[in-house]
PDB file of C-alpha atoms in Angstrom:
ATOM      1  CA  MET A1367      26.051 -29.772  -5.705  1.00  0.00           C
ATOM      2  CA  ARG A1368      22.356 -29.119  -5.459  1.00  0.00           C
ATOM      3  CA  ASP A1369      21.059 -25.815  -4.076  1.00  0.00           C
ATOM      4  CA  SER A1370      18.993 -25.693  -0.936  1.00  0.00           C
ATOM      5  CA  ARG A1371      15.320 -24.833  -1.274  1.00  0.00           C
ATOM      6  CA  PRO A1372      15.488 -21.309   0.231  1.00  0.00           C
ATOM      7  CA  ARG A1373      18.456 -20.445  -1.947  1.00  0.00           C
ATOM      8  CA  THR A1374      16.683 -21.724  -5.052  1.00  0.00           C
ATOM      9  CA  LEU A1375      13.586 -19.737  -4.105  1.00  0.00           C
ATOM     10  CA  VAL A1376      15.656 -16.557  -3.760  1.00  0.00           C
ATOM     11  CA  ARG A1377      17.436 -17.216  -7.055  1.00  0.00           C
ATOM     12  CA  LEU A1378      14.192 -17.735  -8.918  1.00  0.00           C
ATOM     13  CA  THR A1379      12.607 -14.655  -7.389  1.00  0.00           C
ATOM     14  CA  PHE A1380      15.463 -12.144  -7.527  1.00  0.00           C
ATOM     15  CA  ALA A1381      18.524 -13.431  -9.415  1.00  0.00           C
ATOM     16  CA  ASN A1382      17.484 -13.592 -13.055  1.00  0.00           C
ATOM     17  CA  PRO A1383      16.981 -10.896 -15.675  1.00  0.00           C
ATOM     18  CA  ALA A1384      13.240 -11.420 -16.157  1.00  0.00           C
ATOM     19  CA  SER A1385      12.468 -11.090 -12.456  1.00  0.00           C
ATOM     20  CA  LEU A1386      14.774  -8.118 -12.020  1.00  0.00           C
ATOM     21  CA  VAL A1387      13.127  -6.211 -14.868  1.00  0.00           C
ATOM     22  CA  TYR A1388       9.671  -6.997 -13.478  1.00  0.00           C
ATOM     23  CA  LEU A1389      10.623  -5.936  -9.945  1.00  0.00           C
ATOM     24  CA  GLY A1390      12.131  -2.750 -11.371  1.00  0.00           C
ATOM     25  CA  LEU A1391       8.804  -1.970 -13.045  1.00  0.00           C
ATOM     26  CA  VAL A1392       6.994  -2.632  -9.772  1.00  0.00           C
ATOM     27  CA  VAL A1393       9.296  -0.258  -7.903  1.00  0.00           C
ATOM     28  CA  ALA A1394       8.842   2.403 -10.590  1.00  0.00           C
ATOM     29  CA  ALA A1395       5.062   1.970 -10.380  1.00  0.00           C
ATOM     30  CA  ALA A1396       5.176   2.236  -6.577  1.00  0.00           C
ATOM     31  CA  LEU A1397       6.913   5.623  -6.610  1.00  0.00           C
ATOM     32  CA  PRO A1398       3.674   7.604  -7.133  1.00  0.00           C
ATOM     33  CA  MET A1399       2.237   5.885  -4.044  1.00  0.00           C
ATOM     34  CA  VAL A1400       5.284   6.851  -2.005  1.00  0.00           C
ATOM     35  CA  PHE A1401       5.185  10.492  -3.067  1.00  0.00           C
ATOM     36  CA  ALA A1402       1.385  10.878  -3.211  1.00  0.00           C
ATOM     37  CA  SER A1403       1.156  12.347   0.256  1.00  0.00           C
ATOM     38  CA  ALA A1404       3.715  15.024  -0.621  1.00  0.00           C
ATOM     39  CA  THR A1405       1.870  16.104  -3.758  1.00  0.00           C
ATOM     40  CA  GLY A1406      -1.637  15.807  -2.356  1.00  0.00           C
ATOM     41  CA  ASP A1407      -2.878  13.828  -5.380  1.00  0.00           C
ATOM     42  CA  SER A1408      -3.392  10.344  -3.993  1.00  0.00           C
ATOM     43  CA  ASP A1409      -6.557   9.456  -5.912  1.00  0.00           C
ATOM     44  CA  PHE A1410      -4.892   7.458  -8.686  1.00  0.00           C
ATOM     45  CA  ALA A1411      -1.507   6.761  -7.126  1.00  0.00           C
ATOM     46  CA  ALA A1412      -2.030   2.999  -6.867  1.00  0.00           C
ATOM     47  CA  VAL A1413      -3.447   2.406 -10.351  1.00  0.00           C
ATOM     48  CA  TRP A1414      -0.175   1.476 -12.062  1.00  0.00           C
ATOM     49  CA  ILE A1415       1.016  -0.904  -9.383  1.00  0.00           C
ATOM     50  CA  LEU A1416      -2.408  -2.568  -9.324  1.00  0.00           C
ATOM     51  CA  LEU A1417      -2.234  -3.062 -13.081  1.00  0.00           C
ATOM     52  CA  ILE A1418       1.300  -4.447 -12.962  1.00  0.00           C
ATOM     53  CA  THR A1419       0.510  -6.918 -10.173  1.00  0.00           C
ATOM     54  CA  ALA A1420      -2.849  -7.968 -11.654  1.00  0.00           C
ATOM     55  CA  PRO A1421      -4.534 -10.501 -11.718  1.00  0.00           C
ATOM     56  CA  THR A1422      -3.246 -11.798  -8.381  1.00  0.00           C
ATOM     57  CA  SER A1423      -3.640  -8.518  -6.552  1.00  0.00           C
ATOM     58  CA  MET A1424      -7.124  -8.013  -7.936  1.00  0.00           C
ATOM     59  CA  LEU A1425      -8.224 -11.477  -6.808  1.00  0.00           C
ATOM     60  CA  LEU A1426      -6.766 -11.037  -3.336  1.00  0.00           C
ATOM     61  CA  LEU A1427      -8.317  -7.592  -2.931  1.00  0.00           C
ATOM     62  CA  LEU A1428     -11.831  -8.837  -3.735  1.00  0.00           C
ATOM     63  CA  PRO A1429     -12.614  -9.984  -0.167  1.00  0.00           C
ATOM     64  CA  ASP A1430     -11.275  -6.734   1.296  1.00  0.00           C
ATOM     65  CA  THR A1431     -14.152  -5.714   3.510  1.00  0.00           C
ATOM     66  CA  ALA A1432     -12.160  -3.337   5.715  1.00  0.00           C
ATOM     67  CA  GLY A1433     -12.617  -0.259   3.570  1.00  0.00           C
ATOM     68  CA  GLY A1434     -11.467   3.214   4.347  1.00  0.00           C
ATOM     69  CA  ASP A1435      -8.183   4.611   5.535  1.00  0.00           C
ATOM     70  CA  SER A1436      -7.736   2.435   8.598  1.00  0.00           C
ATOM     71  CA  GLY A1437      -4.331   1.001   9.364  1.00  0.00           C
ATOM     72  CA  LEU A1438      -5.606  -2.547   8.918  1.00  0.00           C
ATOM     73  CA  ALA A1439      -6.987  -1.847   5.437  1.00  0.00           C
ATOM     74  CA  THR A1440      -3.806  -0.080   4.353  1.00  0.00           C
ATOM     75  CA  GLY A1441      -1.629  -2.869   5.725  1.00  0.00           C
ATOM     76  CA  TYR A1442      -3.688  -5.516   3.945  1.00  0.00           C
ATOM     77  CA  PHE A1443      -3.542  -3.550   0.689  1.00  0.00           C
ATOM     78  CA  LEU A1444       0.244  -3.167   0.847  1.00  0.00           C
ATOM     79  CA  ALA A1445       0.756  -6.816   1.862  1.00  0.00           C
ATOM     80  CA  VAL A1446      -1.309  -7.960  -1.116  1.00  0.00           C
ATOM     81  CA  LEU A1447       0.732  -5.783  -3.474  1.00  0.00           C
ATOM     82  CA  VAL A1448       4.045  -7.091  -2.116  1.00  0.00           C
ATOM     83  CA  PHE A1449       2.873 -10.718  -2.175  1.00  0.00           C
ATOM     84  CA  SER A1450       1.562 -10.376  -5.733  1.00  0.00           C
ATOM     85  CA  ALA A1451       4.781  -8.795  -6.980  1.00  0.00           C
ATOM     86  CA  LEU A1452       6.939 -11.483  -5.367  1.00  0.00           C
ATOM     87  CA  LEU A1453       4.714 -14.279  -6.652  1.00  0.00           C
ATOM     88  CA  HIS A1454       4.841 -12.923 -10.196  1.00  0.00           C
ATOM     89  CA  SER A1455       8.597 -12.480  -9.929  1.00  0.00           C
ATOM     90  CA  PHE A1456       8.974 -16.102  -8.801  1.00  0.00           C
ATOM     91  CA  LEU A1457       6.789 -17.353 -11.657  1.00  0.00           C
ATOM     92  CA  LEU A1458       8.797 -15.307 -14.160  1.00  0.00           C
ATOM     93  CA  GLY A1459      11.941 -16.894 -12.711  1.00  0.00           C
ATOM     94  CA  LEU A1460      10.491 -20.366 -13.255  1.00  0.00           C
ATOM     95  CA  VAL A1461       9.616 -19.533 -16.858  1.00  0.00           C
ATOM     96  CA  TYR A1462      13.056 -18.025 -17.441  1.00  0.00           C
ATOM     97  CA  ARG A1463      14.761 -21.115 -15.994  1.00  0.00           C
ATOM     98  CA  GLY A1464      12.558 -23.382 -18.102  1.00  0.00           C
ATOM     99  CA  LEU A1465      13.293 -21.488 -21.303  1.00  0.00           C
ATOM    100  CA  ARG A1466      16.986 -21.179 -20.583  1.00  0.00           C
ATOM    101  CA  GLY A1467      17.442 -24.756 -19.358  1.00  0.00           C
ATOM    102  CA  ASN A1468      20.325 -26.804 -20.724  1.00  0.00           C
ATOM    103  CA  PRO A1469      18.940 -29.363 -23.262  1.00  0.00           C
ATOM    104  CA  ALA A1470      21.955 -31.668 -22.769  1.00  0.00           C
ATOM    105  CA  ARG A1471      21.337 -31.841 -19.014  1.00  0.00           C
ATOM    106  CA  ARG A1472      17.632 -32.523 -19.617  1.00  0.00           C
ATOM    107  CA  ALA A1473      18.430 -35.330 -22.078  1.00  0.00           C
ATOM    108  CA  ARG A1474      20.927 -36.878 -19.666  1.00  0.00           C
ATOM    109  CA  ALA A1475      18.391 -36.779 -16.844  1.00  0.00           C
ATOM    110  CA  THR A1476      15.728 -38.605 -18.872  1.00  0.00           C
ATOM    111  CA  THR A1477      17.967 -41.504 -19.942  1.00  0.00           C
TER     112      THR A1477
END
């Protein structure tokens, strides 16, 4: 039985080892941002998560014209980080599925 599209999307994004390791790194990199307000050192809190979600996050943050600490700018920044992490996780899932694919099933499908 063939999976539905939303279920396949969830499996590729969250239910494989490559994506889980990547999302774990993203969560670990996000911890300094979460605790930056408690420590008072928020200058470089987002550097690691920006590097892990690059290049997508960097490209999407280029047109960010709403600078400063406004709620809109912060919301856009966080949405870009989440979108970039999920997109990279999905792409890692596709690569993992492609590398792990069953050669017998592929050969049967082409004949």
